[in-house]
Amino acid sequence: MQNSAEIVFDGIPVGPEEPSLFVAFLDGHDFAPGSRKGFRIDVRKFARWFAAANREPFRVGRVTTRDVADFKDHLRRDQGQAVATVNRCLVLLRRFFGWLAEQGAIPSNPAKKVRELRRQALAPKGLERSQVRRLLREVELRHDIRAAAIFSLLLYTGCRVGDLVNLELTDLLMSERSSTVVFRLGKGNKQRSVPLPLPARRALQAYLDVRPPVSSSRVFVGERGPLTERGIRALCEKYSAITGMKLHPHLLRHTMAHRYLEDNGNDLVGLAQVLGHENLNTTARYTRRTGEQLAEASERLSY
């Protein structure tokens, strides 16, 4: 019966020591079964490419940094493999050749200086308008007045869950014409005032009209006292099950950011002020496209 190294290199011309070196590498580490499988796949992939590209047997002592870099380009450009797949392969090769260098089998690690591919920065994903409508309809159908106020604040102010649970009654500056909510304990303990649009104002006022007369000054309360972050997340989980959408507080913050830019001519400065960002670069990530938007744009290409 063939051993694991012989199976890995089956059909590939390799040097006489390579199979035993690879076995020693695997046996010298307490790798999980999944990791061992990954090493076998990626080392075979590299050995096969090396032998074909250089027209010589795969020998660890003959591998150069140029070989590893060219192999990376081959995986991405010629094979069209995902960035994560290419990077995983590079990490495993770096570890294998690093071990060989430590054992004195090769003078240095040829994969050490080969950089991994950079992942494309995509915009944080938010809900589509139709999905927001579905959520708010389900809330209304259940006459869940508190949930309507909570989701409206998240969707219209882009506040964090911590902002929400720390909100005090005195932080609400309500009037018929306009209203403002003050988030006193934002990230970095920075205070900011955010206008409250009419739909959110109405939802919040409806909740305040029926809010239990408890001693706590927190805006959102439950049967056991002030609502906690866990309580907000539990509410999101409840409506995730109802709507079939995976909901969490930060998703609604992302949703607000996307809609604000879309409806206000990409006003980054205004959005940064609403979200409490000090650096516009943080806010600018919402101007990037999501993976789905990029895919749709690519489908529209024609030649």
XYZ file of C-alpha atoms in Angstrom, residues 5-280:
276
model
C 3.716 10.978 0.371
C 3.750 8.526 -2.535
C 0.067 9.249 -3.137
C 0.688 13.002 -2.960
C 3.476 12.817 -5.545
C 1.911 10.042 -7.636
C 2.508 10.748 -11.321
C 4.781 13.722 -10.618
C 8.567 13.535 -11.176
C 10.239 14.305 -7.847
C 13.652 13.831 -6.267
C 14.430 10.702 -4.232
C 14.257 12.484 -0.835
C 11.102 14.532 -1.331
C 8.564 11.854 -0.300
C 10.359 11.063 2.967
C 10.854 14.777 3.733
C 7.157 15.419 3.310
C 6.236 12.468 5.536
C 8.663 13.705 8.200
C 7.101 17.154 8.016
C 3.590 15.803 8.556
C 4.665 13.394 11.280
C 6.627 16.115 13.054
C 3.519 18.204 13.656
C 0.224 17.544 15.392
C -1.885 18.743 12.483
C -5.627 18.291 12.458
C -6.953 15.957 9.741
C -8.218 18.927 7.742
C -4.816 20.622 7.862
C -3.025 17.450 6.767
C -5.394 17.159 3.823
C -4.770 20.793 2.923
C -0.992 20.295 2.972
C -1.263 17.242 0.729
C -3.441 19.079 -1.790
C -1.321 22.240 -1.930
C 2.085 20.552 -1.954
C 0.944 18.272 -4.770
C -0.417 21.281 -6.639
C 2.899 23.113 -6.300
C 5.058 20.076 -7.150
C 3.038 19.368 -10.285
C 3.254 23.017 -11.407
C 7.015 23.156 -10.623
C 7.807 20.069 -12.674
C 5.755 21.288 -15.640
C 6.934 24.909 -15.543
C 10.641 24.139 -15.088
C 10.700 20.818 -16.960
C 12.611 19.137 -14.181
C 11.708 16.950 -11.189
C 10.455 18.675 -8.079
C 13.323 18.978 -5.601
C 12.966 21.213 -2.560
C 16.548 22.440 -2.914
C 15.808 23.737 -6.417
C 12.813 25.895 -5.456
C 13.400 29.646 -5.686
C 11.430 32.684 -4.533
C 10.680 33.322 -8.208
C 9.081 29.880 -8.433
C 6.753 30.571 -5.512
C 5.822 34.019 -6.841
C 5.142 32.630 -10.323
C 3.074 29.829 -8.819
C 0.982 32.418 -6.965
C 0.355 34.262 -10.252
C -0.478 30.977 -11.976
C -3.143 30.117 -9.399
C -4.771 33.522 -9.567
C -4.371 34.467 -13.232
C -4.398 31.136 -15.067
C -6.498 29.008 -12.725
C -8.774 31.805 -11.555
C -8.684 30.587 -7.970
C -10.117 32.726 -5.191
C -7.863 35.072 -3.248
C -8.500 33.086 -0.051
C -7.522 29.825 -1.778
C -4.305 31.270 -3.184
C -3.355 32.794 0.162
C -4.018 29.543 2.009
C -1.706 27.752 -0.408
C 1.037 30.337 0.145
C 0.730 30.042 3.922
C 1.052 26.260 3.778
C 4.040 26.398 1.425
C 5.707 28.979 3.658
C 5.300 26.665 6.607
C 6.563 23.595 4.758
C 9.650 25.329 3.384
C 10.232 27.030 6.722
C 10.366 23.628 8.383
C 12.748 22.354 5.690
C 15.049 25.325 6.351
C 14.964 24.642 10.105
C 15.934 21.021 9.449
C 18.833 22.083 7.248
C 17.330 20.417 4.165
C 17.445 23.747 2.292
C 19.522 26.889 2.998
C 16.550 29.278 3.365
C 12.783 29.518 2.979
C 12.004 30.565 -0.642
C 8.366 31.323 0.219
C 9.174 33.717 3.062
C 9.313 36.899 0.949
C 6.328 36.138 -1.284
C 3.437 38.317 -0.195
C -0.113 37.099 -0.024
C -2.716 38.633 -2.316
C -4.605 41.604 -0.951
C -8.291 41.050 -0.469
C -10.507 43.552 -2.238
C -12.108 45.945 0.224
C -15.874 45.805 -0.186
C -18.550 47.955 1.346
C -20.216 46.609 4.508
C -23.418 44.920 3.496
C -26.789 46.460 4.344
C -30.436 45.617 3.742
C -32.240 46.510 0.526
C -35.177 48.897 0.778
C -37.589 46.027 0.129
C -36.069 44.095 3.028
C -36.419 47.060 5.386
C -40.051 47.365 4.320
C -40.595 43.659 5.033
C -39.108 44.027 8.514
C -41.167 47.112 9.425
C -44.360 45.520 8.064
C -43.886 42.444 10.262
C -43.303 44.688 13.268
C -46.487 46.641 12.501
C -48.552 43.497 11.943
C -47.578 42.342 15.439
C -48.325 45.732 16.997
C -44.831 45.592 18.486
C -44.563 49.273 19.404
C -41.252 49.000 21.262
C -39.637 47.030 18.426
C -40.852 49.651 15.939
C -39.142 52.395 17.976
C -35.914 50.401 18.357
C -35.635 49.444 14.681
C -36.561 52.966 13.604
C -33.793 54.489 15.720
C -31.256 52.034 14.335
C -32.407 52.579 10.745
C -32.809 56.365 10.843
C -29.896 57.405 13.068
C -27.368 54.637 12.366
C -26.651 54.385 16.080
C -24.709 51.530 17.611
C -26.400 49.083 19.943
C -24.450 50.624 22.839
C -25.836 54.060 21.939
C -29.330 52.635 22.006
C -29.251 50.905 25.391
C -27.561 53.884 27.094
C -30.141 56.359 25.802
C -31.804 58.373 28.588
C -35.154 60.135 28.459
C -33.362 63.474 28.804
C -31.393 62.661 25.642
C -34.561 63.000 23.569
C -35.250 66.560 22.437
C -38.710 66.106 20.954
C -40.976 68.678 19.319
C -43.685 68.705 16.647
C -41.487 70.357 14.016
C -38.183 68.569 14.594
C -36.458 66.308 17.078
C -32.911 65.448 18.007
C -31.447 62.522 19.872
C -28.223 62.950 21.833
C -25.913 59.959 22.064
C -23.757 60.844 25.055
C -21.691 57.688 25.365
C -20.621 56.958 21.821
C -17.454 55.148 20.807
C -14.526 56.785 22.613
C -17.046 58.426 24.990
C -17.767 61.082 22.378
C -21.138 62.834 22.376
C -23.056 63.596 19.204
C -26.473 64.964 18.322
C -28.409 63.355 15.488
C -31.617 64.648 13.868
C -34.582 62.320 14.155
C -36.588 62.062 10.889
C -40.375 62.078 11.043
C -40.952 58.282 10.697
C -38.548 57.580 13.554
C -40.009 60.438 15.581
C -43.496 59.008 15.255
C -42.370 55.476 16.146
C -40.469 56.734 19.171
C -43.343 58.917 20.388
C -45.771 55.996 20.040
C -43.495 53.967 22.293
C -43.061 56.768 24.832
C -46.863 57.063 25.065
C -47.113 53.443 26.294
C -43.732 53.094 28.020
C -44.133 51.420 31.429
C -43.924 53.869 34.367
C -40.713 52.441 35.802
C -38.107 54.205 37.936
C -35.339 53.814 35.339
C -34.478 56.855 33.219
C -33.388 54.694 30.303
C -35.570 55.062 27.241
C -35.961 51.375 26.475
C -37.089 49.173 29.317
C -38.439 45.675 29.711
C -40.094 43.600 32.400
C -36.818 43.268 34.301
C -35.592 46.821 33.916
C -33.517 48.648 31.305
C -33.088 46.789 28.044
C -29.553 45.427 27.541
C -27.485 44.784 24.421
C -28.392 41.127 24.790
C -32.058 42.111 24.733
C -31.612 44.100 21.513
C -29.811 41.177 19.886
C -32.547 38.811 21.043
C -35.092 41.107 19.374
C -33.072 40.937 16.148
C -32.981 37.137 16.395
C -36.736 37.048 16.891
C -37.389 39.038 13.733
C -34.702 37.135 11.860
C -36.812 34.023 12.374
C -39.993 35.851 11.377
C -38.662 37.529 8.223
C -36.138 34.918 7.118
C -33.399 37.582 7.053
C -30.292 37.475 9.223
C -30.606 40.639 11.306
C -28.209 42.213 13.768
C -27.889 45.802 15.077
C -24.779 46.699 13.083
C -26.437 45.531 9.861
C -29.076 48.213 10.392
C -26.325 50.802 10.970
C -24.746 49.770 7.656
C -28.165 49.975 6.017
C -28.662 53.541 7.216
C -25.213 54.556 5.945
C -25.885 53.199 2.442
C -29.329 54.814 2.205
C -28.042 58.166 3.543
C -25.342 58.377 0.869
C -27.722 57.225 -1.852
C -30.340 59.822 -0.931
C -27.949 62.703 -0.210
C -25.526 62.792 -3.111
C -22.754 60.847 -1.357
C -22.499 63.409 1.454
C -19.615 61.786 3.333
C -19.113 64.699 5.721
C -22.722 64.607 6.841
C -22.728 60.841 7.247
C -19.502 60.948 9.256
C -21.109 63.427 11.640
C -24.234 61.303 12.029
C -22.291 58.068 12.594
C -19.720 59.671 14.879
C -16.685 58.981 12.672
C -13.647 61.174 13.228
C -11.873 59.950 10.101
C -13.586 60.285 6.722
